[in-house]
mmCIF file of N, CA, C and O in Angstrom:
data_model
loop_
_atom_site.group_PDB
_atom_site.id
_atom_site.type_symbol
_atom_site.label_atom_id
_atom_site.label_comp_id
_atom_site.label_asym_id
_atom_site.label_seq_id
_atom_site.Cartn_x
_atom_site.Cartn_y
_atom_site.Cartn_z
ATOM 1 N N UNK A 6 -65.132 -12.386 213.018
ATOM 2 C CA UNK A 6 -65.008 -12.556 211.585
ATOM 3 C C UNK A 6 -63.575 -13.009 211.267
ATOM 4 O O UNK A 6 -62.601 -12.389 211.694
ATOM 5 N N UNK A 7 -63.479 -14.084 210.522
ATOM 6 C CA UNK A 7 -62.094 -14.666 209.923
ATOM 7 C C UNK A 7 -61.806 -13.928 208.413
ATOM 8 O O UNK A 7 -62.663 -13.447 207.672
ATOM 9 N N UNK A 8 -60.535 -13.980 208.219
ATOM 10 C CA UNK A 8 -60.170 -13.248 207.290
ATOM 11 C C UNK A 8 -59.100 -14.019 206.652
ATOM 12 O O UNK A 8 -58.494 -14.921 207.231
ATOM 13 N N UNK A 9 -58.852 -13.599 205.292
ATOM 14 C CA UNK A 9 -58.640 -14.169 204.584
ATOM 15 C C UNK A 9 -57.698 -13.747 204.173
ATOM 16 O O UNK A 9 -57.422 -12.665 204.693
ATOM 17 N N UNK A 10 -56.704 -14.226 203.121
ATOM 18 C CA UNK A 10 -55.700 -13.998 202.658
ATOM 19 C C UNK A 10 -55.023 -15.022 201.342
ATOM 20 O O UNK A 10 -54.035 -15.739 201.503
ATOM 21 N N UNK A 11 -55.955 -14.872 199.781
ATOM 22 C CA UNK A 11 -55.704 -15.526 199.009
ATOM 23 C C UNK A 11 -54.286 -15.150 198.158
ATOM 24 O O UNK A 11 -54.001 -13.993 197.847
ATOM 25 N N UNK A 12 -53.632 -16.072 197.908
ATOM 26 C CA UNK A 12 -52.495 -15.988 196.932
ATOM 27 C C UNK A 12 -52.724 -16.678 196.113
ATOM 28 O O UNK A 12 -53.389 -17.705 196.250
ATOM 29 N N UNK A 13 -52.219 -16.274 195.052
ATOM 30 C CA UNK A 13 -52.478 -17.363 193.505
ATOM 31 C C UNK A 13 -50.792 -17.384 192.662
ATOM 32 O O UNK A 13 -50.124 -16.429 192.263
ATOM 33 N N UNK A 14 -50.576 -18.480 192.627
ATOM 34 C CA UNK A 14 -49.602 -18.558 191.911
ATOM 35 C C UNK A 14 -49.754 -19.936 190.789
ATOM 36 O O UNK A 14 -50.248 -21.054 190.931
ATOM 37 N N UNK A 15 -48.999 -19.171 189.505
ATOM 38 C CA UNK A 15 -49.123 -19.858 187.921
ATOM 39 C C UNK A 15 -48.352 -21.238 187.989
ATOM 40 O O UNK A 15 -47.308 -21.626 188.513
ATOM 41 N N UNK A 16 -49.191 -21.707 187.340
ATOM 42 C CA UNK A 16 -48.231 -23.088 187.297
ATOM 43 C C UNK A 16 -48.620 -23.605 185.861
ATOM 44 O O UNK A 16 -49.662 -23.308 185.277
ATOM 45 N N UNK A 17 -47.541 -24.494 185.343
ATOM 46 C CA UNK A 17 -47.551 -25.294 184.012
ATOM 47 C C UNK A 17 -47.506 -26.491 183.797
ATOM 48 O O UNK A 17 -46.528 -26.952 184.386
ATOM 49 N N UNK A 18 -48.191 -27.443 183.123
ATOM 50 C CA UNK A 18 -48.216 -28.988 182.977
ATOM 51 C C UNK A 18 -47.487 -29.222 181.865
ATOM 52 O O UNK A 18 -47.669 -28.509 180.878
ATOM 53 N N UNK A 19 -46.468 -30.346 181.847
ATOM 54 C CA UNK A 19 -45.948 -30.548 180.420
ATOM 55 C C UNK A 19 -45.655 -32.167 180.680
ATOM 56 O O UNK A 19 -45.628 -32.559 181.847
ATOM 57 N N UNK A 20 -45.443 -33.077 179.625
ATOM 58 C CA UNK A 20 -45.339 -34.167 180.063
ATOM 59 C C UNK A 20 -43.790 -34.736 180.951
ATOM 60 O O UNK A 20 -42.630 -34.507 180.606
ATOM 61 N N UNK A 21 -44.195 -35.401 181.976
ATOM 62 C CA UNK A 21 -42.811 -35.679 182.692
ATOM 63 C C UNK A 21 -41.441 -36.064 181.685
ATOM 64 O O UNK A 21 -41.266 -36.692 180.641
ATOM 65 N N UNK A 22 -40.747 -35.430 182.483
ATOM 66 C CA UNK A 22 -39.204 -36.175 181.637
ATOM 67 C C UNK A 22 -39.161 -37.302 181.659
ATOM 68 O O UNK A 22 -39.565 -38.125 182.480
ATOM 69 N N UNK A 23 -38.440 -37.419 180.338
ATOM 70 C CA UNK A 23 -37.718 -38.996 180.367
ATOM 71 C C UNK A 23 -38.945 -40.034 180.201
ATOM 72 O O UNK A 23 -38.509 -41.185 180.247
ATOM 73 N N UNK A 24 -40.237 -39.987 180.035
ATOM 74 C CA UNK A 24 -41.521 -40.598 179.659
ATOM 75 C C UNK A 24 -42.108 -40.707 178.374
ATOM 76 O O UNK A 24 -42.174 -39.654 177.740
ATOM 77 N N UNK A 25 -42.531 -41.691 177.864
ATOM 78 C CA UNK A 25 -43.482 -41.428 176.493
ATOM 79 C C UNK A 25 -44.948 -41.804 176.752
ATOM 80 O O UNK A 25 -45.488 -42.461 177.643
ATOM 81 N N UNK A 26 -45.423 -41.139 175.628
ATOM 82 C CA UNK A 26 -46.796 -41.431 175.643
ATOM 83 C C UNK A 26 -47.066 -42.935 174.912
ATOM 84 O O UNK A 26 -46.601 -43.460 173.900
ATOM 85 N N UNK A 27 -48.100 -43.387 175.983
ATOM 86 C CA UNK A 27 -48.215 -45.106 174.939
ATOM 87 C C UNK A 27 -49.453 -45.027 174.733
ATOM 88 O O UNK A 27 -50.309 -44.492 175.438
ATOM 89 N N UNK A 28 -49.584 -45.689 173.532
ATOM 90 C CA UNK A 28 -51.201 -46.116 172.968
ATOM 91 C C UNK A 28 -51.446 -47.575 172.945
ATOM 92 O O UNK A 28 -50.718 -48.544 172.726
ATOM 93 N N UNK A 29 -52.477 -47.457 173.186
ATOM 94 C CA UNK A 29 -53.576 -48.508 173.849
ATOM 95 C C UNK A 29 -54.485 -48.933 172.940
ATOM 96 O O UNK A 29 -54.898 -48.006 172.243
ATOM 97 N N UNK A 30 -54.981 -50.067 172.673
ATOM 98 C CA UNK A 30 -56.400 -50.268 172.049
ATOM 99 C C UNK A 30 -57.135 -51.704 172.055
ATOM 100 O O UNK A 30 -56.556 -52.685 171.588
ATOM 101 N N UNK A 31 -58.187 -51.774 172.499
ATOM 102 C CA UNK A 31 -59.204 -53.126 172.606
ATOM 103 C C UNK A 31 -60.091 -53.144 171.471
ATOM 104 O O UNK A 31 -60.430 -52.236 170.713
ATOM 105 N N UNK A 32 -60.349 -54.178 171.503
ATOM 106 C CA UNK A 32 -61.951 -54.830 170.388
ATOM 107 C C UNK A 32 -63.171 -54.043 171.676
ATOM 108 O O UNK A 32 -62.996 -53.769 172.863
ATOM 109 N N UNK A 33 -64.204 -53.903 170.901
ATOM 110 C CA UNK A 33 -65.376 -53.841 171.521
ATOM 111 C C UNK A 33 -65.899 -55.081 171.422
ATOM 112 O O UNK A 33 -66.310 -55.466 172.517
ATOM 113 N N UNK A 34 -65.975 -55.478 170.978
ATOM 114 C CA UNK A 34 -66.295 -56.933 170.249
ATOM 115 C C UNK A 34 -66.342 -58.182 170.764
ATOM 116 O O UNK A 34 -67.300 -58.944 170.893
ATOM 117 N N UNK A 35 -64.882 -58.343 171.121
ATOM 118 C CA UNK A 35 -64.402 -59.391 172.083
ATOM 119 C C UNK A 35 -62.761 -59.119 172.904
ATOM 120 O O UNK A 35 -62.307 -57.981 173.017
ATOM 121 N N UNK A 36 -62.092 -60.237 173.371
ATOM 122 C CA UNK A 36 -61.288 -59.909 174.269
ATOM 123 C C UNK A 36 -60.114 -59.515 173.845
ATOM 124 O O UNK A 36 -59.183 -59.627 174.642
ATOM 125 N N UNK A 37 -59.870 -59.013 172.633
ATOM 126 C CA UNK A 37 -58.512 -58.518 171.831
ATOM 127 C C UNK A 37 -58.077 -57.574 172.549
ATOM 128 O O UNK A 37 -58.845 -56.846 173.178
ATOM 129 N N UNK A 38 -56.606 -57.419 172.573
ATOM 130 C CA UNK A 38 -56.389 -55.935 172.987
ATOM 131 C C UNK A 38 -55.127 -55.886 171.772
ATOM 132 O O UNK A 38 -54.774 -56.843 171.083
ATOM 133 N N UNK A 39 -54.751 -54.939 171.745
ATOM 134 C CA UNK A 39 -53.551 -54.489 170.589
ATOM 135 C C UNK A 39 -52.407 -54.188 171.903
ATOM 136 O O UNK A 39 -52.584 -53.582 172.960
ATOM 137 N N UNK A 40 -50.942 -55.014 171.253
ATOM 138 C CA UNK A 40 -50.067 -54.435 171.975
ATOM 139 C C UNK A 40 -49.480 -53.110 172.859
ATOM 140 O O UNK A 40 -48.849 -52.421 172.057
ATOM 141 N N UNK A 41 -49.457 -52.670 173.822
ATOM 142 C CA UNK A 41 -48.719 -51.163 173.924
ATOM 143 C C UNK A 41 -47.827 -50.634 172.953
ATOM 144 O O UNK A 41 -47.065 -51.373 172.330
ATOM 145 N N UNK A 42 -47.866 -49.467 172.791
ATOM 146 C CA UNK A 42 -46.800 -49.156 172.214
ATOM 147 C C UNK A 42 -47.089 -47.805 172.099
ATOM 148 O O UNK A 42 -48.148 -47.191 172.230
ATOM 149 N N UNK A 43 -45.092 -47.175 171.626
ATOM 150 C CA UNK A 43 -44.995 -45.648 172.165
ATOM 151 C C UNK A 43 -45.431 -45.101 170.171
ATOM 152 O O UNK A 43 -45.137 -43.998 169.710
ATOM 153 N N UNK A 44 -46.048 -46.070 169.485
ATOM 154 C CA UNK A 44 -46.121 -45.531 168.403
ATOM 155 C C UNK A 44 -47.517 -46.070 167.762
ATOM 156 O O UNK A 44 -47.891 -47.159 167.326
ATOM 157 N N UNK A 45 -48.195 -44.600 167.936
ATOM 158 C CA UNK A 45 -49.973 -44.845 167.711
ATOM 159 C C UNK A 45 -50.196 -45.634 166.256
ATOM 160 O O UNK A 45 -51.032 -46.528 166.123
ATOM 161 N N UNK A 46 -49.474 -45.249 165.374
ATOM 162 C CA UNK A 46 -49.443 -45.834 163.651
ATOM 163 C C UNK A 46 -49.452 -47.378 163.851
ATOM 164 O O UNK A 46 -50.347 -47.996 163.274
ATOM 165 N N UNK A 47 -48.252 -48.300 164.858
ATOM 166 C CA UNK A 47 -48.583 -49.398 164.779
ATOM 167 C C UNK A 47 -49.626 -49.803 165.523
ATOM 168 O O UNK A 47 -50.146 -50.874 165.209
ATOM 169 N N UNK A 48 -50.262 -48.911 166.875
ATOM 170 C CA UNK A 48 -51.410 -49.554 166.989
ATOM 171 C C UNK A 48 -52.444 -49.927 165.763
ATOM 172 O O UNK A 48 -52.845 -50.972 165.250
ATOM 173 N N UNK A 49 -52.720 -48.131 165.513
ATOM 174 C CA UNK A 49 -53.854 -48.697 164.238
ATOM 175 C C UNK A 49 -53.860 -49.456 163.369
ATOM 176 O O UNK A 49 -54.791 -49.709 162.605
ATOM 177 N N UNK A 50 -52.323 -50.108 163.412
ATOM 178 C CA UNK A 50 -52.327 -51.044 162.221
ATOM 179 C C UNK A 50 -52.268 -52.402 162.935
ATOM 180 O O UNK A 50 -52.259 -53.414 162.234
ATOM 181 N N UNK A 51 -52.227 -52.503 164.230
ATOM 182 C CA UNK A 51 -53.018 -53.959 165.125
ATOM 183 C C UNK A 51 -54.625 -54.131 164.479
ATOM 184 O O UNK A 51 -55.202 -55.039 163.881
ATOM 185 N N UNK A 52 -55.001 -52.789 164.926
ATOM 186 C CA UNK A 52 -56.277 -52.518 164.811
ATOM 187 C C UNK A 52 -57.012 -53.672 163.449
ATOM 188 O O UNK A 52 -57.715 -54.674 163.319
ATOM 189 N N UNK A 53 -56.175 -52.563 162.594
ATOM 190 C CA UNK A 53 -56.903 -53.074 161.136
ATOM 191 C C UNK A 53 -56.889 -54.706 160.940
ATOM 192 O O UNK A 53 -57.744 -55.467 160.487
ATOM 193 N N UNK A 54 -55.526 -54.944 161.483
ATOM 194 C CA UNK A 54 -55.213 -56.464 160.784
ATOM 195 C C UNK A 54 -56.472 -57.524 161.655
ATOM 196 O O UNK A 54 -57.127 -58.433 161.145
ATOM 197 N N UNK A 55 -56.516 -57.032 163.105
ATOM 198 C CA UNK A 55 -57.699 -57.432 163.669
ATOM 199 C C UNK A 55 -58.952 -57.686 162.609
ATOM 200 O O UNK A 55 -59.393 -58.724 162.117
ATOM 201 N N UNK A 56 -59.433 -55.946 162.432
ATOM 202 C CA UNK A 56 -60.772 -56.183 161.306
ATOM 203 C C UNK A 56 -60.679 -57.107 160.321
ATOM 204 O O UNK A 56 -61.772 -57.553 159.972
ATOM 205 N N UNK A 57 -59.694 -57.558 159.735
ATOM 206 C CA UNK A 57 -59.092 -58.118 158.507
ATOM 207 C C UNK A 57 -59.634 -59.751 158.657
ATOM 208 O O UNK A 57 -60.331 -60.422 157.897
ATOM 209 N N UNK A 58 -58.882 -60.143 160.218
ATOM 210 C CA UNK A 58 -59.050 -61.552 160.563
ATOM 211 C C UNK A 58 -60.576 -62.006 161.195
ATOM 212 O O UNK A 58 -61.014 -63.140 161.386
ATOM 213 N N UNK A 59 -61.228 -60.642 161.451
ATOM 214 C CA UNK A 59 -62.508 -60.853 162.431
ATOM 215 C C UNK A 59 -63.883 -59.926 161.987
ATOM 216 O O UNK A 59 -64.921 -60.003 162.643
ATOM 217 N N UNK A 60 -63.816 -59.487 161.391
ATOM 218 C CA UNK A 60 -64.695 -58.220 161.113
ATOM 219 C C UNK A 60 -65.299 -57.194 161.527
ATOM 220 O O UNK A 60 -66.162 -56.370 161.224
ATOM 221 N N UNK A 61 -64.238 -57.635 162.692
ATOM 222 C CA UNK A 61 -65.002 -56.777 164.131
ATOM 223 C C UNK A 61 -64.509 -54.600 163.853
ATOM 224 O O UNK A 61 -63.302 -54.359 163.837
ATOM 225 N N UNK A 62 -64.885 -54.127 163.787
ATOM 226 C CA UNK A 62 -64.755 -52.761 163.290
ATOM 227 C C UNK A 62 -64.860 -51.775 164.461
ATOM 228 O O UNK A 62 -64.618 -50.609 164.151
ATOM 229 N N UNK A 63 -65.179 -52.013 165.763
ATOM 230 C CA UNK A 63 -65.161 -51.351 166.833
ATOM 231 C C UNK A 63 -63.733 -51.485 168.173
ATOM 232 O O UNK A 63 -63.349 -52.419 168.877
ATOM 233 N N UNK A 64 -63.332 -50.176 168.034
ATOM 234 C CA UNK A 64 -62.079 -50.053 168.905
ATOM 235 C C UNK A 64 -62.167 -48.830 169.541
ATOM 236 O O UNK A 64 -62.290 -47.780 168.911
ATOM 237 N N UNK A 65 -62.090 -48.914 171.212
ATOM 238 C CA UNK A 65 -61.948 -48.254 172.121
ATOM 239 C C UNK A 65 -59.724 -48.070 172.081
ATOM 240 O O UNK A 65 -58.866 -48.953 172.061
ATOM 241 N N UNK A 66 -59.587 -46.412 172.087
ATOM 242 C CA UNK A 66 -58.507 -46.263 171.713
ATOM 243 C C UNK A 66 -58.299 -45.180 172.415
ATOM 244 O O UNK A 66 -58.983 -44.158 172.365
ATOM 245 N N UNK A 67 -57.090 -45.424 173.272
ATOM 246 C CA UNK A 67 -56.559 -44.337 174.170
ATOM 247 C C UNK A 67 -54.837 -44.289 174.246
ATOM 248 O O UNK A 67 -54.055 -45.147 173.835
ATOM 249 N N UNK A 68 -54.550 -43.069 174.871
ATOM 250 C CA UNK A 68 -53.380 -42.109 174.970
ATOM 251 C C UNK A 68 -52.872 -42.682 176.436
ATOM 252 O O UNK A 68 -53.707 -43.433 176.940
ATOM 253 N N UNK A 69 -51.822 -42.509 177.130
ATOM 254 C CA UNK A 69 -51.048 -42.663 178.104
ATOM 255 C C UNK A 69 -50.077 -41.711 178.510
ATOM 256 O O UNK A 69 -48.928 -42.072 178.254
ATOM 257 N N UNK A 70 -50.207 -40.378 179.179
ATOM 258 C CA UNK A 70 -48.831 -39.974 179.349
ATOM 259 C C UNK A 70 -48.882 -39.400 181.335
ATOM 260 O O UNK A 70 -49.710 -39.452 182.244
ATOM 261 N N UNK A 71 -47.498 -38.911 181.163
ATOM 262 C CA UNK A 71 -47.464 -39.259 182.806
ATOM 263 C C UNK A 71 -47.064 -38.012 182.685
ATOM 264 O O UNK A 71 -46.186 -37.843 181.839
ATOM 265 N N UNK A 72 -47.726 -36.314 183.734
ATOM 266 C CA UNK A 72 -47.671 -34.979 183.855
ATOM 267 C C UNK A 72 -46.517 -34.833 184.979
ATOM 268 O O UNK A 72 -46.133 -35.583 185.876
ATOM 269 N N UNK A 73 -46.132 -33.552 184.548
ATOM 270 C CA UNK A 73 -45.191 -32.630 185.583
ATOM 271 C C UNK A 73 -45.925 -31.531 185.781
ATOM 272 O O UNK A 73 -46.229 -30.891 184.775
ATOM 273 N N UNK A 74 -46.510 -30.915 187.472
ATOM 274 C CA UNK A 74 -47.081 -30.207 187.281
ATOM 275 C C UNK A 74 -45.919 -28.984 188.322
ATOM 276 O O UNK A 74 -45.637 -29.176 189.505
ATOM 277 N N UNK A 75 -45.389 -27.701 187.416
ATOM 278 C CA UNK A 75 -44.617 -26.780 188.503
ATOM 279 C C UNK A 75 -44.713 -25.526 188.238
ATOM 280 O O UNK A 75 -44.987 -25.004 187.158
ATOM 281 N N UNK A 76 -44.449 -24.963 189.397
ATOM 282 C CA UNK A 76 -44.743 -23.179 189.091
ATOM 283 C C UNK A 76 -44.188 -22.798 188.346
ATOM 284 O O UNK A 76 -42.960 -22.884 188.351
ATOM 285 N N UNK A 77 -44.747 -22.322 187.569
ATOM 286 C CA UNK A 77 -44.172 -20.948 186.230
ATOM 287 C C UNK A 77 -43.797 -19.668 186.907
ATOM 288 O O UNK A 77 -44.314 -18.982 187.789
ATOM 289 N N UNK A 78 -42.221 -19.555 185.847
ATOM 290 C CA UNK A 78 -41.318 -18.541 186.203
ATOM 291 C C UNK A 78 -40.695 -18.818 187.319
ATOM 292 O O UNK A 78 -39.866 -18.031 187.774
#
């Protein structure tokens, strides 16, 4: 019989230093994409001006950030 010997130790995720989060966003529609950027407000406002010029109303919209994962305490 093998035996065992579990340890558990805590750990915490926070976003890496010195990194930002960027937002992302495409047309469903067709081949648009909206610039990167570390500021979600001007995406959505790619977004809109898109709908504005195209009528297209569907956007796949995502987050970007890069984790630090280390033991707590």
């Amino acid at each position: 019989m093998t035996r065992s010997v579990l340890r558990y130790v805590e750990h915490r995720i926070s976003r890496h230093p010195g990194t930002d989060v960027t937002f992302e966003a495409e047309c469903l529609r067709c081949d648009w994409q909206a610039p990167a950027s570390d500021d979600g407000a001007a995406v959505d406002i790619e977004c809109m001006s898109h709908t504005g010029r195209t009528g297209h109303q569907g956007f796949r919209r995502w987050c970007t950030s890069f984790a630090w994962v280390e033991r707590a305490g």
